[in-house]
Amino acid sequence: MTLDEINQRLLTILRGLASSWSDFSTDADPLDAVAIYLLCGAGLVELRMRGKAWTDRSAIEFEFRASGVWIDTDRQSILPDEIRRAIPAWSASAVAVQLQPTIQARLTTFGASQQSDIGADPDAADLFAMYLAHHPVKGRASVRLLGSESAAPGAVQRDAVDTPGIVQALRDIEAAIASSRSQQLPPKGERWVRADTASRMSNLHPDTIRKRAQKEGWQVRKAGAMNVYRLADLESAWPDKIFLQEAGGN
C-alpha cells in the first residue's frame, strides 16, 4: 500500500461521516479500523463502542466514548487505564479488553468544519496521512459501566486489547510513510504547499502547533524573488521539512 492509497482511504472515510452517529465495522479491513482511530486521535471524529473487560477475578460490560484517543504499536490502547479509573477495585490489576466489532463514529464539531476543506484541497490530501501518523495523541476515554460484575473468562497476565490485525495494519502505514520519504518527496525533503493549506493542516492539532507558533513565530528566508515562510517547530514534528509558500505564489 502506498502513501497515496492511505491518504485516499482516510479521506474517503472522513467524507463519508456526518455529525450524527453511524455504524462502522472494524471487521471488514484492519486498515479501515486504523484510519478511523487516526481520525479520532486527531480530534476529527468521536467514537462510541461497547465491549467487555476483565481481570483475573471478575468481568464487566462497558461503553466508551472518545475523541483524541490514539492507538499505537506499543500500547495499542489507553482503554485499560480508563477502565481502571472507572473501577477503583481494579486499580492494581492487569485488564483485558474485548471490543465489539461494530462501533459508532461521528464527526466532532472540529471535524465537520475541516471535512470540506481537507477533502477539496489536493495539497491537504497529499499531507493528511503523514500528519496524522506523526501526531499521536494520548487522550482520555469516557467509560460507562453497563452491567454488574460476572466471572472472569480467563487469567490476565498483562494489559491487552483485542484488536486483531490493527497493529500490523498500522505498521504497514508506518512503512509506507517511511518509504515515501525517500521515494516520493522532492530532494532534501522539501515540499511546497500553499500557506492556506498549511494553516488548515496545522489546525488539525491546534494545542500543539499553535502554541509552538506563538512561542517561536514564523521564520522567513528568501527563495529567489519569493518570501517563503516555515513554521520552525514543524521540523521536529513532521518527518520532512514543510515550506509554506505564500498564497498566490508560483
Short mmCIF file of C-alpha atoms in Angstrom, two decimals:
data_model
loop_
_atom_site.label_atom_id
_atom_site.label_comp_id
_atom_site.label_asym_id
_atom_site.label_seq_id
_atom_site.Cartn_x
_atom_site.Cartn_y
_atom_site.Cartn_z
CA MET A 1 0.00 0.00 0.00
CA THR A 2 1.34 3.43 -0.97
CA LEU A 3 1.05 6.70 0.89
CA ASP A 4 -1.38 7.98 -1.75
CA GLU A 5 -3.65 4.97 -1.17
CA ILE A 6 -3.54 5.54 2.59
CA ASN A 7 -4.42 9.21 2.09
CA GLN A 8 -7.37 8.29 -0.08
CA ARG A 9 -8.60 5.73 2.44
CA LEU A 10 -8.51 8.33 5.22
CA LEU A 11 -10.23 10.96 3.11
CA THR A 12 -12.91 8.55 1.89
CA ILE A 13 -13.81 7.66 5.47
CA LEU A 14 -13.74 11.30 6.56
CA ARG A 15 -16.01 12.35 3.67
CA GLY A 16 -18.45 9.54 4.49
CA LEU A 17 -19.02 10.60 8.11
CA ALA A 18 -21.57 13.08 9.40
CA SER A 19 -22.31 14.83 12.68
CA SER A 20 -24.82 12.10 13.57
CA TRP A 21 -23.78 8.64 14.72
CA SER A 22 -23.24 6.00 12.04
CA ASP A 23 -22.18 2.35 12.33
CA PHE A 24 -18.66 1.39 11.34
CA SER A 25 -17.36 -2.19 11.18
CA THR A 26 -13.78 -2.86 12.22
CA ASP A 27 -14.02 -6.43 10.92
CA ALA A 28 -14.02 -5.70 7.20
CA ASP A 29 -10.49 -4.29 6.82
CA PRO A 30 -7.90 -3.56 9.54
CA LEU A 31 -6.66 -0.56 7.53
CA ASP A 32 -10.11 1.00 7.78
CA ALA A 33 -10.01 0.42 11.53
CA VAL A 34 -6.63 2.15 11.73
CA ALA A 35 -7.99 5.02 9.65
CA ILE A 36 -10.95 5.63 11.95
CA TYR A 37 -8.67 5.57 15.02
CA LEU A 38 -6.26 8.02 13.38
CA LEU A 39 -9.14 10.39 12.65
CA CYS A 40 -10.28 10.00 16.25
CA GLY A 41 -6.76 10.68 17.50
CA ALA A 42 -6.64 13.95 15.55
CA GLY A 43 -9.88 15.08 17.19
CA LEU A 44 -11.82 14.96 13.91
CA VAL A 45 -14.00 12.01 14.89
CA GLU A 46 -15.69 10.84 18.08
CA LEU A 47 -16.06 7.10 18.61
CA ARG A 48 -18.57 5.16 20.68
CA MET A 49 -18.21 1.42 21.22
CA ARG A 50 -19.09 -1.35 23.60
CA GLY A 51 -17.06 -4.22 24.93
CA LYS A 52 -16.18 -6.48 27.80
CA ALA A 53 -13.30 -6.02 30.24
CA TRP A 54 -11.98 -8.41 32.84
CA THR A 55 -9.25 -9.08 35.36
CA ASP A 56 -8.24 -12.37 36.97
CA ARG A 57 -11.25 -12.14 39.27
CA SER A 58 -14.21 -10.56 37.51
CA ALA A 59 -15.60 -9.15 34.26
CA ILE A 60 -17.88 -6.28 33.31
CA GLU A 61 -19.51 -4.81 30.20
CA PHE A 62 -18.86 -1.19 29.33
CA GLU A 63 -19.41 1.55 26.79
CA PHE A 64 -16.72 4.04 25.95
CA ARG A 65 -16.69 7.29 24.01
CA ALA A 66 -13.53 9.01 22.91
CA SER A 67 -12.07 11.73 20.76
CA GLY A 68 -8.36 12.47 20.77
CA VAL A 69 -7.50 8.85 21.56
CA TRP A 70 -4.53 7.26 19.85
CA ILE A 71 -3.76 3.59 19.29
CA ASP A 72 -0.07 2.87 18.72
CA THR A 73 2.07 -0.20 18.16
CA ASP A 74 3.45 -0.16 21.69
CA ARG A 75 0.47 0.36 23.97
CA GLN A 76 -2.31 -0.41 21.47
CA SER A 77 -4.89 1.40 23.57
CA ILE A 78 -5.40 3.63 26.59
CA LEU A 79 -8.57 1.69 27.44
CA PRO A 80 -7.16 -0.44 30.30
CA ASP A 81 -6.10 2.72 32.15
CA GLU A 82 -9.52 4.30 31.68
CA ILE A 83 -11.34 1.19 32.85
CA ARG A 84 -9.18 1.09 35.99
CA ARG A 85 -10.25 4.67 36.67
CA ALA A 86 -13.90 3.65 36.32
CA ILE A 87 -13.48 0.61 38.58
CA PRO A 88 -11.28 1.54 41.58
CA ALA A 89 -11.17 -2.07 42.77
CA TRP A 90 -9.24 -2.92 39.59
CA SER A 91 -6.58 -0.24 40.18
CA ALA A 92 -3.76 -2.73 40.78
CA SER A 93 -4.86 -5.36 38.25
CA ALA A 94 -4.00 -6.07 34.63
CA VAL A 95 -7.06 -5.54 32.43
CA ALA A 96 -8.02 -7.35 29.24
CA VAL A 97 -10.48 -5.71 26.84
CA GLN A 98 -12.51 -7.19 24.01
CA LEU A 99 -14.36 -4.69 21.83
CA GLN A 100 -17.42 -5.41 19.74
CA PRO A 101 -16.54 -5.26 16.02
CA THR A 102 -19.21 -2.68 15.20
CA ILE A 103 -18.51 0.77 16.56
CA GLN A 104 -20.23 4.10 16.03
CA ALA A 105 -18.50 7.18 14.70
CA ARG A 106 -19.45 10.79 14.10
CA LEU A 107 -17.67 13.99 13.18
CA THR A 108 -16.80 16.32 16.01
CA THR A 109 -17.61 20.00 15.56
CA PHE A 110 -13.98 20.49 14.60
CA GLY A 111 -14.09 17.54 12.20
CA ALA A 112 -17.20 18.89 10.48
CA SER A 113 -15.53 22.26 9.97
CA GLN A 114 -12.45 20.62 8.44
CA GLN A 115 -14.18 17.99 6.32
CA SER A 116 -14.85 20.02 3.20
CA ASP A 117 -11.57 21.96 3.29
CA ILE A 118 -9.35 18.90 3.63
CA GLY A 119 -11.31 16.85 1.13
CA ALA A 120 -11.28 19.54 -1.54
CA ASP A 121 -7.62 20.58 -1.38
CA PRO A 122 -5.14 18.29 -3.19
CA ASP A 123 -2.23 19.60 -1.13
CA ALA A 124 -4.03 18.80 2.10
CA ALA A 125 -4.90 15.32 0.84
CA ASP A 126 -1.26 14.70 0.00
CA LEU A 127 -0.14 15.52 3.55
CA PHE A 128 -3.05 14.10 5.50
CA ALA A 129 -1.85 10.59 6.45
CA MET A 130 1.69 11.78 7.08
CA TYR A 131 0.42 14.36 9.53
CA LEU A 132 -1.94 12.05 11.42
CA ALA A 133 0.58 9.22 11.72
CA HIS A 134 3.18 11.51 13.30
CA HIS A 135 0.93 13.20 15.85
CA PRO A 136 -0.01 10.58 18.45
CA VAL A 137 -2.45 11.93 21.00
CA LYS A 138 -2.62 10.22 24.36
CA GLY A 139 -6.21 11.19 25.05
CA ARG A 140 -8.85 10.23 27.58
CA ALA A 141 -11.82 7.95 27.06
CA SER A 142 -15.11 8.25 28.91
CA VAL A 143 -16.10 4.84 30.26
CA ARG A 144 -19.66 3.98 31.32
CA LEU A 145 -20.33 0.68 33.08
CA LEU A 146 -23.29 -1.23 31.63
CA GLY A 147 -23.60 -4.37 33.70
CA SER A 148 -22.78 -5.98 37.01
CA GLU A 149 -19.61 -7.98 37.50
CA SER A 150 -19.53 -11.60 36.39
CA ALA A 151 -16.98 -14.41 36.33
CA ALA A 152 -13.74 -13.66 34.51
CA PRO A 153 -13.30 -15.64 31.25
CA GLY A 154 -9.62 -16.31 31.97
CA ALA A 155 -6.41 -15.20 33.63
CA VAL A 156 -4.95 -11.81 32.70
CA GLN A 157 -1.16 -11.55 32.80
CA ARG A 158 -0.86 -8.03 31.34
CA ASP A 159 -2.99 -5.29 29.82
CA ALA A 160 -4.41 -6.41 26.49
CA VAL A 161 -6.89 -5.10 23.93
CA ASP A 162 -8.35 -7.44 21.33
CA THR A 163 -7.63 -5.57 18.09
CA PRO A 164 -6.70 -8.33 15.62
CA GLY A 165 -4.88 -7.06 12.56
CA ILE A 166 -4.94 -3.41 13.60
CA VAL A 167 -1.39 -3.25 14.95
CA GLN A 168 0.01 -4.87 11.79
CA ALA A 169 -2.04 -2.50 9.63
CA LEU A 170 -0.60 0.46 11.49
CA ARG A 171 2.91 -0.90 10.93
CA ASP A 172 2.08 -1.16 7.22
CA ILE A 173 1.08 2.51 7.22
CA GLU A 174 4.28 3.48 9.03
CA ALA A 175 6.31 1.53 6.47
CA ALA A 176 4.54 3.26 3.58
CA ILE A 177 5.23 6.67 5.10
CA ALA A 178 8.89 5.79 5.70
CA SER A 179 9.19 4.65 2.09
CA SER A 180 7.58 7.83 0.80
CA ARG A 181 10.24 9.93 2.49
CA SER A 182 12.96 8.55 0.23
CA GLN A 183 10.97 7.78 -2.92
CA GLN A 184 8.13 10.27 -3.34
CA LEU A 185 9.23 13.55 -1.76
CA PRO A 186 11.45 16.08 -3.53
CA PRO A 187 15.20 16.19 -2.69
CA LYS A 188 16.13 17.14 0.90
CA GLY A 189 12.54 16.57 1.98
CA GLU A 190 11.40 19.98 0.73
CA ARG A 191 7.72 20.07 -0.04
CA TRP A 192 5.92 23.19 -1.21
CA VAL A 193 2.37 23.82 -0.13
CA ARG A 194 0.17 26.87 -0.15
CA ALA A 195 0.12 28.86 3.06
CA ASP A 196 -3.65 28.46 3.42
CA THR A 197 -3.30 24.68 3.06
CA ALA A 198 -0.54 24.53 5.66
CA SER A 199 -2.63 26.63 8.01
CA ARG A 200 -5.50 24.16 7.77
CA MET A 201 -3.17 21.23 8.31
CA SER A 202 -1.65 22.83 11.40
CA ASN A 203 -5.18 23.44 12.69
CA LEU A 204 -5.66 19.66 12.88
CA HIS A 205 -3.70 19.74 16.12
CA PRO A 206 -4.12 23.30 17.42
CA ASP A 207 -2.99 22.66 21.00
CA THR A 208 0.43 21.59 19.76
CA ILE A 209 1.02 23.62 16.63
CA ARG A 210 -0.44 26.97 17.67
CA LYS A 211 1.43 27.08 20.98
CA ARG A 212 4.64 26.38 19.14
CA ALA A 213 3.84 29.04 16.60
CA GLN A 214 3.09 31.62 19.30
CA LYS A 215 6.36 30.81 21.05
CA GLU A 216 8.65 30.53 18.04
CA GLY A 217 6.96 32.75 15.47
CA TRP A 218 7.48 32.42 11.74
CA GLN A 219 10.92 32.18 10.21
CA VAL A 220 11.46 33.94 6.89
CA ARG A 221 14.05 33.28 4.23
CA LYS A 222 14.44 34.30 0.58
CA ALA A 223 13.91 31.84 -2.26
CA GLY A 224 14.61 33.74 -5.42
CA ALA A 225 12.15 36.60 -5.57
CA MET A 226 9.68 34.95 -3.25
CA ASN A 227 9.30 35.09 0.52
CA VAL A 228 8.92 31.61 1.95
CA TYR A 229 7.64 31.01 5.46
CA ARG A 230 8.38 27.97 7.58
CA LEU A 231 6.93 27.16 10.97
CA ALA A 232 10.10 26.36 12.90
CA ASP A 233 8.80 23.68 15.24
CA LEU A 234 7.06 21.73 12.50
CA GLU A 235 10.52 20.47 11.54
CA SER A 236 10.68 18.26 14.62
CA ALA A 237 7.04 17.16 14.44
CA TRP A 238 6.83 16.27 10.75
CA PRO A 239 9.13 13.72 9.09
CA ASP A 240 10.09 16.24 6.40
CA LYS A 241 10.52 19.99 6.29
CA ILE A 242 7.34 21.76 5.25
CA PHE A 243 7.83 25.03 3.42
CA LEU A 244 4.78 27.26 3.37
CA GLN A 245 4.50 29.12 0.10
CA GLU A 246 2.72 32.45 0.15
CA ALA A 247 -0.84 32.14 -1.14
CA GLY A 248 -0.84 33.30 -4.73
CA GLY A 249 2.85 32.50 -5.27
CA ASN A 250 4.14 30.24 -8.02
#
